Amino acid sequence: FDYSRGFRVTYEYLMDEVEIWIQGQKRLGYELVYLSDDTQVRSDLKQFTVRSAGVLPEVSQQVVFSYYAPEDAYVGGVFHERDLLKSVQFHQGGVVSYEYTPATHLLDNGGQVLNHRPHYPVFVVSSVIRSDFTGRNDVTNYSYSDGHFFFDGPFDRSFAGFGQVMVTDPLGQQSKYFFHQGGGFAGSSLGEHVSDDWYLLGRMYRSEQYDSSQNLLQRQVISWDLVSLGPQRFFLQATDLVSTLFGSGGPRSSASST
């Protein structure tokens, strides 16, 4: 998952053959079963199944991938971009579902817009719902703020992701992640590299973990260094990591360098 960019969940599914790797091993004997009248038209392909063939012939094992169709473009007050992954259904009965939100629709607790940039729609995963065969639903929510568009001339420009990403797990525990953007959100007081240049785009420099009562449990600050490989080419590595644990006995810090 690419937290800094909202990790758009997409799959390329118009193909003649499929290769499936499980725990590092290539599995042969799989086939695609298309649930559509015309498999050559991308917009008509709403769903397909990956089914094992010849591995365990007496057991029906299949994974069903469903995608948002054009008629799903506006559902429940939220726009959805077509062809984004909607759900994955496993043969054991579990289902993983995905909800998306345009970044410009995200608000903070006070109703303020979290992202004024980029200047075009960016759909991000707002929630992931994991359901089992008993009907239990575990929901993980995602929030993104301080979206930025990096611009250094007409030939050097790109979406620079989000400065802050917050993940809330099914137990109400929160994790916050902070990313370099080559500008954008000014996080020097939080540990961001003073020279937040383009080569640091998408690199995480800070993370925080909270319990369900919003008590800070752990904080990590990462420093990055670079080695020049020539004009406009750099090798990046995390050189310092300072981790602090918080508890009843007070904060305890540890540091490591490479």
Coordinates of N, CA and C in Angstrom, one line a residue, residues 74-192:
Y74 N -22.2 7.6 -8.9 CA -22.7 8.4 -7.8 C -23.5 7.5 -6.9
V75 N -23.0 7.1 -5.8 CA -23.7 6.2 -4.8 C -23.6 6.8 -3.4
G76 N -24.7 7.0 -2.8 CA -24.7 7.5 -1.4 C -24.0 8.8 -1.2
G77 N -24.2 9.7 -2.2 CA -23.6 11.0 -2.1 C -22.1 11.1 -2.3
V78 N -21.5 10.0 -2.8 CA -20.1 10.0 -3.0 C -19.8 9.5 -4.5
F79 N -19.0 10.3 -5.2 CA -18.7 9.8 -6.5 C -17.7 8.7 -6.5
H80 N -17.8 7.8 -7.4 CA -16.8 6.7 -7.6 C -16.3 6.7 -9.0
E81 N -15.0 6.6 -9.1 CA -14.4 6.5 -10.5 C -14.5 5.1 -11.0
R82 N -15.0 4.9 -12.2 CA -15.2 3.6 -12.8 C -13.9 2.8 -12.8
D83 N -14.1 1.5 -12.8 CA -13.0 0.5 -12.9 C -12.2 0.4 -11.6
L84 N -12.5 1.1 -10.5 CA -11.8 0.9 -9.3 C -12.3 -0.4 -8.6
L85 N -11.4 -1.1 -8.0 CA -11.7 -2.3 -7.3 C -12.8 -2.1 -6.3
K86 N -13.9 -2.8 -6.3 CA -15.0 -2.7 -5.4 C -14.9 -3.7 -4.3
S87 N -14.7 -5.0 -4.6 CA -14.6 -6.0 -3.6 C -13.9 -7.2 -4.1
V88 N -13.4 -8.0 -3.1 CA -12.8 -9.3 -3.4 C -13.4 -10.3 -2.6
Q89 N -14.0 -11.3 -3.2 CA -14.7 -12.4 -2.5 C -13.9 -13.7 -2.5
F90 N -13.6 -14.3 -1.4 CA -12.8 -15.5 -1.3 C -13.6 -16.7 -1.2
H91 N -13.1 -17.8 -1.6 CA -13.9 -19.0 -1.6 C -14.3 -19.5 -0.2
Q92 N -13.5 -19.1 0.8 CA -13.9 -19.5 2.2 C -15.1 -18.8 2.7
G93 N -15.5 -17.7 2.1 CA -16.6 -16.9 2.5 C -16.3 -15.5 2.9
G94 N -15.0 -15.2 3.1 CA -14.7 -13.8 3.4 C -14.8 -12.9 2.2
V95 N -15.0 -11.6 2.5 CA -15.1 -10.6 1.5 C -14.4 -9.3 2.0
V96 N -13.6 -8.7 1.1 CA -12.9 -7.4 1.4 C -13.5 -6.4 0.5
S97 N -14.1 -5.3 1.0 CA -14.8 -4.3 0.2 C -14.0 -3.0 0.4
Y98 N -14.1 -2.2 -0.7 CA -13.3 -0.9 -0.7 C -14.3 0.2 -1.0
E99 N -14.1 1.3 -0.2 CA -14.9 2.5 -0.4 C -13.9 3.6 -0.7
Y100 N -14.3 4.5 -1.7 CA -13.4 5.6 -2.1 C -14.0 6.9 -1.9
T101 N -13.2 8.0 -1.8 CA -13.7 9.3 -1.6 C -12.7 10.3 -2.4
P102 N -13.3 11.2 -3.1 CA -12.4 12.3 -3.7 C -11.6 13.0 -2.6
A103 N -10.4 13.2 -2.7 CA -9.6 13.9 -1.7 C -10.1 15.2 -1.3
T104 N -10.8 15.9 -2.2 CA -11.3 17.2 -1.9 C -12.6 17.2 -1.0
H105 N -13.1 16.0 -0.8 CA -14.3 15.8 0.0 C -14.0 15.5 1.4
L106 N -12.7 15.3 1.8 CA -12.3 15.0 3.1 C -12.3 16.2 4.0
L107 N -13.0 16.1 5.2 CA -13.1 17.2 6.1 C -12.5 16.8 7.5
D108 N -12.0 17.8 8.2 CA -11.6 17.5 9.6 C -12.8 17.5 10.5
N109 N -12.5 17.4 11.8 CA -13.6 17.3 12.8 C -14.4 18.6 12.9
G110 N -13.7 19.7 12.5 CA -14.4 21.0 12.5 C -15.1 21.4 11.2
G111 N -15.1 20.4 10.2 CA -15.8 20.6 9.0 C -14.9 21.4 8.0
Q112 N -13.6 21.6 8.2 CA -12.7 22.2 7.3 C -12.2 21.3 6.3
V113 N -12.0 21.8 5.0 CA -11.5 20.9 4.0 C -10.0 20.6 4.2
L114 N -9.7 19.3 4.1 CA -8.3 18.9 4.4 C -7.4 19.0 3.2
N115 N -7.9 19.1 2.0 CA -7.1 19.1 0.8 C -7.6 20.1 -0.2
H116 N -6.9 21.2 -0.4 CA -7.2 22.1 -1.5 C -6.5 21.8 -2.8
R117 N -5.5 20.9 -2.7 CA -4.8 20.5 -3.9 C -4.7 19.0 -3.8
P118 N -4.4 18.3 -4.9 CA -4.2 18.8 -6.3 C -5.4 19.4 -6.9
H119 N -5.2 20.0 -8.0 CA -6.3 20.7 -8.7 C -7.2 19.9 -9.6
Y120 N -7.1 18.6 -9.4 CA -7.9 17.6 -10.2 C -8.3 16.5 -9.3
P121 N -9.4 15.8 -9.6 CA -9.9 14.8 -8.6 C -8.9 13.6 -8.4
V122 N -8.7 13.3 -7.2 CA -7.9 12.2 -6.8 C -8.7 11.3 -5.9
F123 N -9.0 10.1 -6.3 CA -9.8 9.2 -5.5 C -8.9 8.4 -4.6
V124 N -9.2 8.4 -3.3 CA -8.4 7.6 -2.4 C -9.3 6.6 -1.6
V125 N -8.7 5.6 -1.1 CA -9.4 4.6 -0.3 C -9.7 5.2 1.0
S126 N -11.0 5.3 1.3 CA -11.5 5.9 2.5 C -11.8 4.9 3.6
S127 N -12.1 3.6 3.2 CA -12.4 2.6 4.1 C -12.2 1.2 3.5
V128 N -11.8 0.3 4.3 CA -11.7 -1.1 3.9 C -12.5 -2.0 4.8
I129 N -13.4 -2.7 4.3 CA -14.3 -3.5 5.2 C -14.0 -5.0 5.0
R130 N -13.6 -5.7 6.0 CA -13.3 -7.1 6.0 C -14.4 -7.8 6.6
S131 N -15.1 -8.7 5.9 CA -16.3 -9.4 6.4 C -16.0 -10.9 6.3
D132 N -16.4 -11.7 7.4 CA -16.2 -13.1 7.3 C -17.5 -13.8 7.1
F133 N -17.5 -15.1 7.1 CA -18.8 -15.8 6.8 C -19.8 -15.8 7.9
T134 N -19.4 -15.3 9.1 CA -20.3 -15.2 10.2 C -21.1 -13.9 10.2
G135 N -20.7 -13.0 9.3 CA -21.4 -11.7 9.2 C -20.7 -10.6 10.0
R136 N -19.5 -10.9 10.5 CA -18.7 -9.8 11.3 C -18.1 -8.9 10.3
N137 N -18.1 -7.6 10.5 CA -17.5 -6.6 9.7 C -16.4 -5.9 10.5
D138 N -15.2 -5.9 10.0 CA -14.1 -5.1 10.6 C -13.8 -3.9 9.6
V139 N -13.9 -2.7 10.1 CA -13.7 -1.6 9.2 C -12.5 -0.8 9.6
T140 N -11.6 -0.5 8.6 CA -10.5 0.3 8.8 C -10.7 1.6 8.0
N141 N -10.6 2.7 8.6 CA -10.8 4.0 7.9 C -9.5 4.8 7.7
Y142 N -9.5 5.5 6.6 CA -8.3 6.3 6.2 C -8.7 7.7 5.9
S143 N -7.8 8.6 6.4 CA -8.0 10.0 6.1 C -6.7 10.6 5.6
Y144 N -6.8 11.5 4.7 CA -5.6 12.1 4.1 C -5.7 13.6 4.1
S145 N -4.6 14.3 4.4 CA -4.6 15.8 4.4 C -3.3 16.3 3.8
D146 N -3.4 17.6 3.5 CA -2.3 18.4 2.9 C -1.8 17.8 1.6
G147 N -2.7 17.5 0.7 CA -2.3 17.0 -0.6 C -1.5 18.1 -1.3
H148 N -0.6 17.7 -2.1 CA 0.3 18.7 -2.8 C 0.6 18.3 -4.2
F149 N 0.8 19.2 -5.0 CA 1.2 19.0 -6.4 C 2.6 19.7 -6.6
F150 N 3.6 18.8 -6.8 CA 4.9 19.3 -7.0 C 5.1 19.9 -8.4
F151 N 5.6 21.1 -8.5 CA 5.8 21.8 -9.8 C 7.2 22.5 -9.8
D152 N 8.0 22.1 -10.7 CA 9.3 22.7 -10.9 C 9.5 23.0 -12.4
G153 N 8.6 23.6 -13.0 CA 8.6 23.8 -14.4 C 7.7 22.9 -15.2
P154 N 7.4 23.2 -16.4 CA 6.4 22.4 -17.2 C 6.8 21.0 -17.5
F155 N 8.1 20.6 -17.3 CA 8.6 19.3 -17.6 C 8.9 18.5 -16.3
D156 N 8.7 19.1 -15.2 CA 9.0 18.5 -13.9 C 7.9 18.8 -12.9
R157 N 6.8 18.0 -13.0 CA 5.6 18.2 -12.2 C 5.0 16.9 -12.0
S158 N 4.4 16.7 -10.8 CA 3.7 15.4 -10.5 C 2.9 15.6 -9.2
F159 N 1.9 14.7 -9.0 CA 1.2 14.7 -7.7 C 2.2 14.2 -6.6
A160 N 2.3 14.9 -5.6 CA 3.3 14.6 -4.5 C 2.7 13.9 -3.3
G161 N 1.5 13.4 -3.4 CA 0.9 12.7 -2.3 C 0.3 13.6 -1.3
F162 N 0.2 13.0 -0.1 CA -0.4 13.7 1.1 C 0.6 13.9 2.2
G163 N 0.6 15.1 2.8 CA 1.6 15.3 3.9 C 1.3 14.5 5.1
Q164 N 0.0 14.2 5.4 CA -0.4 13.4 6.6 C -1.4 12.4 6.2
V165 N -1.3 11.2 6.7 CA -2.3 10.2 6.5 C -2.6 9.5 7.9
M166 N -3.9 9.4 8.2 CA -4.3 8.8 9.5 C -5.1 7.5 9.2
V167 N -4.7 6.5 9.9 CA -5.4 5.2 9.7 C -6.0 4.8 11.1
T168 N -7.3 4.5 11.1 CA -8.1 4.1 12.3 C -8.5 2.6 12.1
D169 N -8.0 1.8 13.0 CA -8.3 0.3 12.8 C -9.6 0.0 13.4
P170 N -10.1 -1.2 13.3 CA -11.4 -1.6 13.8 C -11.6 -1.4 15.3
L171 N -10.5 -1.4 16.1 CA -10.6 -1.2 17.5 C -10.5 0.3 17.9
G172 N -10.5 1.2 17.0 CA -10.4 2.6 17.3 C -9.0 3.1 17.5
Q173 N -8.0 2.3 17.3 CA -6.6 2.7 17.5 C -6.2 3.5 16.2
Q174 N -5.4 4.5 16.4 CA -5.0 5.3 15.3 C -3.5 5.3 15.0
S175 N -3.1 5.4 13.8 CA -1.7 5.5 13.3 C -1.7 6.7 12.4
K176 N -0.7 7.6 12.7 CA -0.5 8.8 11.8 C 0.8 8.7 11.1
Y177 N 0.8 9.0 9.9 CA 2.1 9.0 9.1 C 2.3 10.3 8.4
F178 N 3.5 10.7 8.4 CA 3.9 12.0 7.8 C 4.9 11.8 6.7
F179 N 4.7 12.5 5.5 CA 5.5 12.2 4.3 C 6.1 13.5 3.8
H180 N 7.3 13.3 3.2 CA 8.0 14.4 2.4 C 7.2 14.5 1.1
Q181 N 7.1 15.8 0.7 CA 6.4 16.1 -0.6 C 7.2 17.0 -1.5
G182 N 8.4 17.3 -1.2 CA 9.2 18.2 -2.0 C 8.6 19.6 -1.9
G183 N 8.2 20.0 -0.7 CA 7.5 21.2 -0.5 C 6.2 20.9 0.2
G184 N 5.1 21.6 -0.1 CA 3.8 21.3 0.5 C 3.8 21.6 2.0
F185 N 3.3 20.6 2.7 CA 3.1 20.7 4.2 C 4.5 21.0 4.8
A186 N 4.6 22.0 5.7 CA 5.8 22.3 6.3 C 5.9 21.6 7.7
G187 N 6.7 20.6 7.7 CA 6.7 19.7 8.9 C 8.1 19.7 9.6
S188 N 8.9 20.8 9.4 CA 10.2 20.8 10.0 C 10.2 20.6 11.5
S189 N 9.1 21.2 12.2 CA 9.0 21.0 13.6 C 8.7 19.6 14.1
L190 N 8.3 18.8 13.1 CA 7.9 17.4 13.4 C 9.0 16.4 13.0
G191 N 10.1 16.9 12.5 CA 11.2 16.1 12.1 C 11.5 16.0 10.6
E192 N 10.7 16.8 9.8 CA 10.9 16.8 8.4 C 12.3 17.4 8.0

